[in-house]
PDB file of C-alpha atoms in Angstrom:
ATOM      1  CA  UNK A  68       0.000   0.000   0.000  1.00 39.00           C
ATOM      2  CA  UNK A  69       2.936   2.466   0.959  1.00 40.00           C
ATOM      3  CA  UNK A  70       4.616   1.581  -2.268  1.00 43.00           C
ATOM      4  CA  UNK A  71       0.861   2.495  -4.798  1.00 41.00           C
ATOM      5  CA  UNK A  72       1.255   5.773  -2.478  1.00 38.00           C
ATOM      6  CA  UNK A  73       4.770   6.646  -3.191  1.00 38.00           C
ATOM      7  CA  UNK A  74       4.511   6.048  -6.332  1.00 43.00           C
ATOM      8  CA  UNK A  75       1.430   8.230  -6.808  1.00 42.00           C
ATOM      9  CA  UNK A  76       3.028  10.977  -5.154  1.00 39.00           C
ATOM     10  CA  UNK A  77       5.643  10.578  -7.411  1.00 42.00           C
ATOM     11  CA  UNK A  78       3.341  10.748 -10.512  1.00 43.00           C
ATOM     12  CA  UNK A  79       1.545  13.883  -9.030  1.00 45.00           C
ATOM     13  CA  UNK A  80       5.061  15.575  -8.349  1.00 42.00           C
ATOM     14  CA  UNK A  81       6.407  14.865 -12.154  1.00 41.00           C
ATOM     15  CA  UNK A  82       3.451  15.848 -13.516  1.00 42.00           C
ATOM     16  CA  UNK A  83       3.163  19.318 -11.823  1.00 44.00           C
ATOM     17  CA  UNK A  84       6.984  19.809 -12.032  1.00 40.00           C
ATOM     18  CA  UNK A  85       8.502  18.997 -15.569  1.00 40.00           C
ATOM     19  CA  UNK A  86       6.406  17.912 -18.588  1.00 39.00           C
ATOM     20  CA  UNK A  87       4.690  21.011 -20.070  1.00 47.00           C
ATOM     21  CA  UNK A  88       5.695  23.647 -22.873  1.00 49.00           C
ATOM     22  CA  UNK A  89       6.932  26.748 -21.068  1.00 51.00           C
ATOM     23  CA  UNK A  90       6.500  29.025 -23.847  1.00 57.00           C
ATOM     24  CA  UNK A  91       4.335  29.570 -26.518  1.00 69.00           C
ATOM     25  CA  UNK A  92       4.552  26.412 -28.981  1.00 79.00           C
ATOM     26  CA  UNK A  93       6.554  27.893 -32.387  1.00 79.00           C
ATOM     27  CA  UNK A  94       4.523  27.219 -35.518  1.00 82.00           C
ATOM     28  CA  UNK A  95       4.989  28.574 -39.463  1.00 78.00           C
ATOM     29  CA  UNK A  96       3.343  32.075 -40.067  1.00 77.00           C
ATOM     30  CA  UNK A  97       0.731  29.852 -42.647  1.00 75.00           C
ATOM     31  CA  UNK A  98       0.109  27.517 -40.437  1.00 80.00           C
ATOM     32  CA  UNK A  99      -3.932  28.205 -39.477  1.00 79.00           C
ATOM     33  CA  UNK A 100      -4.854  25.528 -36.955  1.00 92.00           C
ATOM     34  CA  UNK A 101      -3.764  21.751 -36.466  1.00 94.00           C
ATOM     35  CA  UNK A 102      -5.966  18.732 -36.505  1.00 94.00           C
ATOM     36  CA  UNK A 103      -4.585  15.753 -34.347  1.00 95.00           C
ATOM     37  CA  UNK A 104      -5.343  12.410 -36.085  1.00 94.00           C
ATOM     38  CA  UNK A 105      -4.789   9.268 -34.331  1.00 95.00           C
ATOM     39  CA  UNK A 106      -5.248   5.412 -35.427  1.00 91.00           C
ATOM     40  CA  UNK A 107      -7.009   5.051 -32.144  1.00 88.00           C
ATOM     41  CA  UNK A 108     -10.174   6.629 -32.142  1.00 77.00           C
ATOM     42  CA  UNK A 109     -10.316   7.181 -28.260  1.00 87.00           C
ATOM     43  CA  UNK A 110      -6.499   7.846 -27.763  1.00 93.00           C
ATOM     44  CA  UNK A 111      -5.977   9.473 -24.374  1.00 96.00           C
ATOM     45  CA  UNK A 112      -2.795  10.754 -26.042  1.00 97.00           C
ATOM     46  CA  UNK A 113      -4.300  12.650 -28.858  1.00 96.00           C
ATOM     47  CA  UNK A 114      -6.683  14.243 -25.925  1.00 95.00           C
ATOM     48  CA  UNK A 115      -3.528  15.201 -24.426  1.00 96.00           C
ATOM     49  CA  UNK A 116      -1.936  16.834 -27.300  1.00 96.00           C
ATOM     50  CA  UNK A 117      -5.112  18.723 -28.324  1.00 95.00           C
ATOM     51  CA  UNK A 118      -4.853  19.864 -25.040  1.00 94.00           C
ATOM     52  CA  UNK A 119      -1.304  20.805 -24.865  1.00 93.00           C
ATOM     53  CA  UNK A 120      -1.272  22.603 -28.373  1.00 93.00           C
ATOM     54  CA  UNK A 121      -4.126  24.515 -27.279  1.00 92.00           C
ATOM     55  CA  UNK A 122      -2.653  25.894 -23.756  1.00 90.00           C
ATOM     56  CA  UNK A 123       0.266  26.723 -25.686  1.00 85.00           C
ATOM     57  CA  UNK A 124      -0.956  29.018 -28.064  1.00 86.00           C
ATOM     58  CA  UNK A 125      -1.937  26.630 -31.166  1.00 88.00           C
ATOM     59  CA  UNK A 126      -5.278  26.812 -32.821  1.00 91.00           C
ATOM     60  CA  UNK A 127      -6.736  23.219 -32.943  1.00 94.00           C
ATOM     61  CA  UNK A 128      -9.210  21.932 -36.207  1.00 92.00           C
ATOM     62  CA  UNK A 129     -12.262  20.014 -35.097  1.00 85.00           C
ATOM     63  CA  UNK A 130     -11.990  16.313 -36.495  1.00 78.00           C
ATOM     64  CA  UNK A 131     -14.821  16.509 -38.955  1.00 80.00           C
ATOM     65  CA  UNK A 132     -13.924  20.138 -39.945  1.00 83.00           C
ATOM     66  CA  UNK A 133     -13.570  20.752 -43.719  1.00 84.00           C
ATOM     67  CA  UNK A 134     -10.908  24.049 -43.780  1.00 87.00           C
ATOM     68  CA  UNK A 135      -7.328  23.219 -44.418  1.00 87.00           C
ATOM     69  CA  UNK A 136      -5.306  22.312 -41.308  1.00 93.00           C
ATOM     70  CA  UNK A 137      -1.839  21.237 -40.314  1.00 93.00           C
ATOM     71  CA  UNK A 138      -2.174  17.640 -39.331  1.00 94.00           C
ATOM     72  CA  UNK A 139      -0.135  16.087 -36.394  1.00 96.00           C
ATOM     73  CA  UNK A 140      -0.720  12.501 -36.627  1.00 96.00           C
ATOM     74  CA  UNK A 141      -0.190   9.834 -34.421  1.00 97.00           C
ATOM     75  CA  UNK A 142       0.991   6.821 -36.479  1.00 97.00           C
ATOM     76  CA  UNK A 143       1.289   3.805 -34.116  1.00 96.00           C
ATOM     77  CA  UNK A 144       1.095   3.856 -30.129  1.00 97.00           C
ATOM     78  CA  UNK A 145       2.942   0.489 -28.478  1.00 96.00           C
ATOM     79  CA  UNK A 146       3.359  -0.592 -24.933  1.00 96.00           C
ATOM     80  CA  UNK A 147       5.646  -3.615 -23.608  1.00 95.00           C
ATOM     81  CA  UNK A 148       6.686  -4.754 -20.486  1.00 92.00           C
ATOM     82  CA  UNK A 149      10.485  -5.992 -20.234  1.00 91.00           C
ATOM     83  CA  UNK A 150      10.810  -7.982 -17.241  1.00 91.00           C
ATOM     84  CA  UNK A 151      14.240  -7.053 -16.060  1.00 86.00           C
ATOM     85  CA  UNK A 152      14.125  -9.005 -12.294  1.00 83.00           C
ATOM     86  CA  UNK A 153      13.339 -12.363 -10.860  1.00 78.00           C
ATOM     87  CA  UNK A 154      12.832 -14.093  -7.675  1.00 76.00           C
ATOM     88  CA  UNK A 155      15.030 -17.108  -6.315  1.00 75.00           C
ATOM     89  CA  UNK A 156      11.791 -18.920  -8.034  1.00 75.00           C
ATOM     90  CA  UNK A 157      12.694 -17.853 -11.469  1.00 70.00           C
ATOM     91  CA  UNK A 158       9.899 -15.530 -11.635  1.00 79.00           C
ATOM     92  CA  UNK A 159       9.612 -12.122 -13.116  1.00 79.00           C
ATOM     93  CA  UNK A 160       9.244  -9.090  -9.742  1.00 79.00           C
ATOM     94  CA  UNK A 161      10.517  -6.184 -11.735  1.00 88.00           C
ATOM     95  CA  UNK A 162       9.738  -5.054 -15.007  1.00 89.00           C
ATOM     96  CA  UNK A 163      10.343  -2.137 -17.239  1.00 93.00           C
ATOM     97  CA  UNK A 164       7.223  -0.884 -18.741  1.00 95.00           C
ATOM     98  CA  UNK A 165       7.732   0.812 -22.350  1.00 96.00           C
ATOM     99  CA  UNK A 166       6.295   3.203 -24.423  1.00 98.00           C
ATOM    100  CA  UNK A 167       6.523   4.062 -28.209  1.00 98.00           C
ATOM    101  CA  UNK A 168       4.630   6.256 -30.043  1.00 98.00           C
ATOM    102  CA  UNK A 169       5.451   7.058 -33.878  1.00 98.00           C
ATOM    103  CA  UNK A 170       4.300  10.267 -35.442  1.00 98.00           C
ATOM    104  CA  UNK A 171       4.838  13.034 -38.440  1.00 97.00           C
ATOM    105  CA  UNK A 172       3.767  16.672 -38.846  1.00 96.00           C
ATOM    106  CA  UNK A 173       2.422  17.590 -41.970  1.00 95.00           C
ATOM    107  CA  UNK A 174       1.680  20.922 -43.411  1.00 92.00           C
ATOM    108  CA  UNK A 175      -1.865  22.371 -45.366  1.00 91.00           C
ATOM    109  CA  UNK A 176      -0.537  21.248 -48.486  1.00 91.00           C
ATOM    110  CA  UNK A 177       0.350  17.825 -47.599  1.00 92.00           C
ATOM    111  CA  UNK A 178       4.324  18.177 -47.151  1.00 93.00           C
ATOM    112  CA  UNK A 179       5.942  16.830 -44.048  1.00 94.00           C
ATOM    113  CA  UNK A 180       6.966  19.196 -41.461  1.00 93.00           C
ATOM    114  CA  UNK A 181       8.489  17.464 -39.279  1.00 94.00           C
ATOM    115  CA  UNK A 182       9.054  13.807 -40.762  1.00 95.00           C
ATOM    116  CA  UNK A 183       8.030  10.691 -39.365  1.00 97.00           C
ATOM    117  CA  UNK A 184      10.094   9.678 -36.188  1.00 96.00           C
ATOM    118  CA  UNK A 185       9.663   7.395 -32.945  1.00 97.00           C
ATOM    119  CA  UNK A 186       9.952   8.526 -29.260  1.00 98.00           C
ATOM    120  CA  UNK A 187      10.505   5.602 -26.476  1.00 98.00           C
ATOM    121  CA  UNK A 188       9.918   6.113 -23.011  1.00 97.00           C
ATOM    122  CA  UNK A 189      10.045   3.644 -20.303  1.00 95.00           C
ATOM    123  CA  UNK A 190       9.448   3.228 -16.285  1.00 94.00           C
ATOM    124  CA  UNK A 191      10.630   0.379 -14.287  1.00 92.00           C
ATOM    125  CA  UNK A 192       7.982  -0.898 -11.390  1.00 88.00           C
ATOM    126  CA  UNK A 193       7.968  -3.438  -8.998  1.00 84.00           C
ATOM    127  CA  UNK A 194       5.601  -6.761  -9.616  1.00 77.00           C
ATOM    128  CA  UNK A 195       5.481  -9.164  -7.102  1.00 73.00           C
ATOM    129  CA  UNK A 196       3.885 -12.631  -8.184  1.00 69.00           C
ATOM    130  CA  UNK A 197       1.724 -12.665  -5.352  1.00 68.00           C
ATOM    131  CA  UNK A 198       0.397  -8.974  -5.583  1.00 63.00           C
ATOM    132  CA  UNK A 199      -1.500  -8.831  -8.377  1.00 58.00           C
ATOM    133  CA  UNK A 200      -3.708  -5.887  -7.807  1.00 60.00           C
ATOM    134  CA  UNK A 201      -0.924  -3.581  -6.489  1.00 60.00           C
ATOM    135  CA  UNK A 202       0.708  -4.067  -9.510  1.00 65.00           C
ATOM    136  CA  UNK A 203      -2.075  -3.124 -12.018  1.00 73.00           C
ATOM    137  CA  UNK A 204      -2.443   0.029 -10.266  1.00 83.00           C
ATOM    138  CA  UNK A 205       0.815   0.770 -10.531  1.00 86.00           C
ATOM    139  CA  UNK A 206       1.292   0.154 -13.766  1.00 87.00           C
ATOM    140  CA  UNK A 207      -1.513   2.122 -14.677  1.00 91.00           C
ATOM    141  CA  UNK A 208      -0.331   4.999 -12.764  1.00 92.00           C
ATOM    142  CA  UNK A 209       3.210   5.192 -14.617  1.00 94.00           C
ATOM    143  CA  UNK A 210       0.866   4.474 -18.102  1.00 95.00           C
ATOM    144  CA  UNK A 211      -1.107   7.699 -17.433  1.00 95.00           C
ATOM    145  CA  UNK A 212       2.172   9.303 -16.523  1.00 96.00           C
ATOM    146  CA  UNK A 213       4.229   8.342 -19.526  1.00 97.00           C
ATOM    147  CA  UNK A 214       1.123   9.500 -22.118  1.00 97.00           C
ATOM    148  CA  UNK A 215       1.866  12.892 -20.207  1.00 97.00           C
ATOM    149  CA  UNK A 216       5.068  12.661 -21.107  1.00 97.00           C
ATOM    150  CA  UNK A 217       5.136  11.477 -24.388  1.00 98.00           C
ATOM    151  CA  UNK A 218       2.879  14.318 -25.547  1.00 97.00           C
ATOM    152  CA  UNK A 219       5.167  16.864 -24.520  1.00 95.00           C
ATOM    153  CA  UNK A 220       8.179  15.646 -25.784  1.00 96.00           C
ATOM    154  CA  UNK A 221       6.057  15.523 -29.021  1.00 97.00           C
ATOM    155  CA  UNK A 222       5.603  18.681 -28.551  1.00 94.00           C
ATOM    156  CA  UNK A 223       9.368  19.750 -28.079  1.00 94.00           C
ATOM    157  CA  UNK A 224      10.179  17.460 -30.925  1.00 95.00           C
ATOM    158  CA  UNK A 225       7.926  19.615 -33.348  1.00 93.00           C
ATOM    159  CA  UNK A 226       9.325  22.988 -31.420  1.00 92.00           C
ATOM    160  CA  UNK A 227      12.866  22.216 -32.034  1.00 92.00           C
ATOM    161  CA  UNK A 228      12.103  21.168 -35.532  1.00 91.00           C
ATOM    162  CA  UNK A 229      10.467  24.685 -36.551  1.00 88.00           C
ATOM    163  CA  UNK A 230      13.135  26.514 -34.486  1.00 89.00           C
ATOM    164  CA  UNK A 231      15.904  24.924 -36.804  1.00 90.00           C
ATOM    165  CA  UNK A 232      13.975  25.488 -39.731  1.00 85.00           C
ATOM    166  CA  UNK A 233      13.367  29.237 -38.741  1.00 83.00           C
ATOM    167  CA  UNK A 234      16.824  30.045 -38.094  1.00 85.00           C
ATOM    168  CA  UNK A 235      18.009  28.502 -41.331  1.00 82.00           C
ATOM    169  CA  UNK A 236      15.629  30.567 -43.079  1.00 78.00           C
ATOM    170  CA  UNK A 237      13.308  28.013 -44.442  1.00 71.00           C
ATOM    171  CA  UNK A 238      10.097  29.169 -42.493  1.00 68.00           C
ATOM    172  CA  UNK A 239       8.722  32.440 -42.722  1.00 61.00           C
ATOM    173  CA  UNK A 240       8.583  33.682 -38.693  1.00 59.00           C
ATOM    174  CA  UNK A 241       4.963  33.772 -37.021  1.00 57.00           C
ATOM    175  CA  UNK A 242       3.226  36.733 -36.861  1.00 50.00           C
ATOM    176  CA  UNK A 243       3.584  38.615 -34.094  1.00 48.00           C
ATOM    177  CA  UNK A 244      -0.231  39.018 -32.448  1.00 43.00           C
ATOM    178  CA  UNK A 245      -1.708  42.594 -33.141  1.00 42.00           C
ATOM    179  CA  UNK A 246      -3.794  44.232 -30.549  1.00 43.00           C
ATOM    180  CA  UNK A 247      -6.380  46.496 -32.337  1.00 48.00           C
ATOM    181  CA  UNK A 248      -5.887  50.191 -31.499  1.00 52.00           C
ATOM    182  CA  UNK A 249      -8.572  51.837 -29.760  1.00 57.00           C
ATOM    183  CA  UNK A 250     -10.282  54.610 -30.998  1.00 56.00           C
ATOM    184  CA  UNK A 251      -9.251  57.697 -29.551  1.00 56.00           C
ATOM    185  CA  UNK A 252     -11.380  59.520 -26.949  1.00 58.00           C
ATOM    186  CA  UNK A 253     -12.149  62.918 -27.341  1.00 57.00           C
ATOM    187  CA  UNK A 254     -11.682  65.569 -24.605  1.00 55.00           C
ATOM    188  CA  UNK A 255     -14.373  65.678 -21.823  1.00 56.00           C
ATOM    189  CA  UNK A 256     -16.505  69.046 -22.420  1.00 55.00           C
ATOM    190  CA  UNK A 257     -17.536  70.825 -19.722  1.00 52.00           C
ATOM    191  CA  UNK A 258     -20.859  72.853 -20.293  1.00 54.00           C
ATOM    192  CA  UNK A 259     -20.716  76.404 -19.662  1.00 51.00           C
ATOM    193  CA  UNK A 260     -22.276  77.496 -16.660  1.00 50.00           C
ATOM    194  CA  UNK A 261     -25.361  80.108 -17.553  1.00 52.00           C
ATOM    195  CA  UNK A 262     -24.398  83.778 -17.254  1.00 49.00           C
ATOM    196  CA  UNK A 263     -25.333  85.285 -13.716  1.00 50.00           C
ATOM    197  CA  UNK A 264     -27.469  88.170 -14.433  1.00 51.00           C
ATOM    198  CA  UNK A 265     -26.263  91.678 -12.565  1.00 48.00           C
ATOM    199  CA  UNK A 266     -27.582  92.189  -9.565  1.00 51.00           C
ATOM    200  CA  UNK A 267     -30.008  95.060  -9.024  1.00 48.00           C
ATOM    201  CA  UNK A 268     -28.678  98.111  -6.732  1.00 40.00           C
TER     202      UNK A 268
END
């Protein structure tokens, strides 16, 4: 029980601490919003990378919208577990669990952005043969923490990638955001006070 409770305070403390873009995400000037496609239809990852692109400045496409988008697809999501520790029985009490995700960035027009490329992640955990249920929870506690993770360092990946580009000179630089001017207010008039007639001897 102390060890599912360490390890999701652990979770919780990565989560808050490390895995999220600190500064807006850097996208082409053309690029007008970004659809995230997945080959799972309920990927928690793609919720998690709508979600990131949005809190860092990226306008996201609805899936069934019909205007041209940048597309950030998710290719192929894999998880394995790599036992890596056994008991004097021969059995398996540690293993490490991994994570690979493929994807590819593709412009409006179809061209690749940022081309198609893996990312591996792994956690090791503990699982004792005769704790069954502790170990599914922790497992699924370092799953839900390594989909966190994975979708930022997607989200680096594609940063670093339009940086380079950017400073080579390929990309054209975003737009910096215009704030429309307000109109200008005219002076406050003060109505003239009516003249005092003279006062009678």
């Amino acid at each position: 029980m102390i060890r599912i409770l360490l390890a999701f305070v652990l979770a919780s403390a990565l989560a808050g601490c490390g895995f999220h873009m600190r500064n807006k995400l850097m996208l082409p000037a053309d690029t007008a919003a970004v659809k995230v496609v997945s080959t799972a239809p309920y990927s928690e990852l793609a919720k998690l990378l709508r979600r990131g692109l949005r809190a860092s400045g990226a306008q996201i496409a609805e899936a069934d919208s019909k205007e041209p988008a940048a597309q950030l697809q998710v290719l192929s999501e894999r998880w394995g577990d790599l036992p890596i520790a056994i008991d004097a029985q021969g059995r398996a009490q540690e293993y490490s669990l991994r994570y690979a995700v493929i994807f590819v960035f593709r412009r409006e027009d179809g061209s690749d952005l940022v081309p198609q490329q893996v990312i591996e992640l792994s956690r090791d955990y503990v699982s004792p043969p005769t704790d069954a249920t502790g170990t599914t929870t922790e497992r699924e506690i370092l799953a839900d923490e390594l989909r966190r993770e994975m979708s930022a360092s997607i989200m680096r990946r594609i940063d670093s990638v339009v940086r380079a580009e950017l400073e080579r000179g390929t990309l054209q630089p975003p737009k910096p955001a215009t704030v429309p001017a307000k109109p200008a207010t005219p002076p406050a008039t003060v109505p003239a006070s009516p003249a005092t007639p003279p006062q009678g001897l």
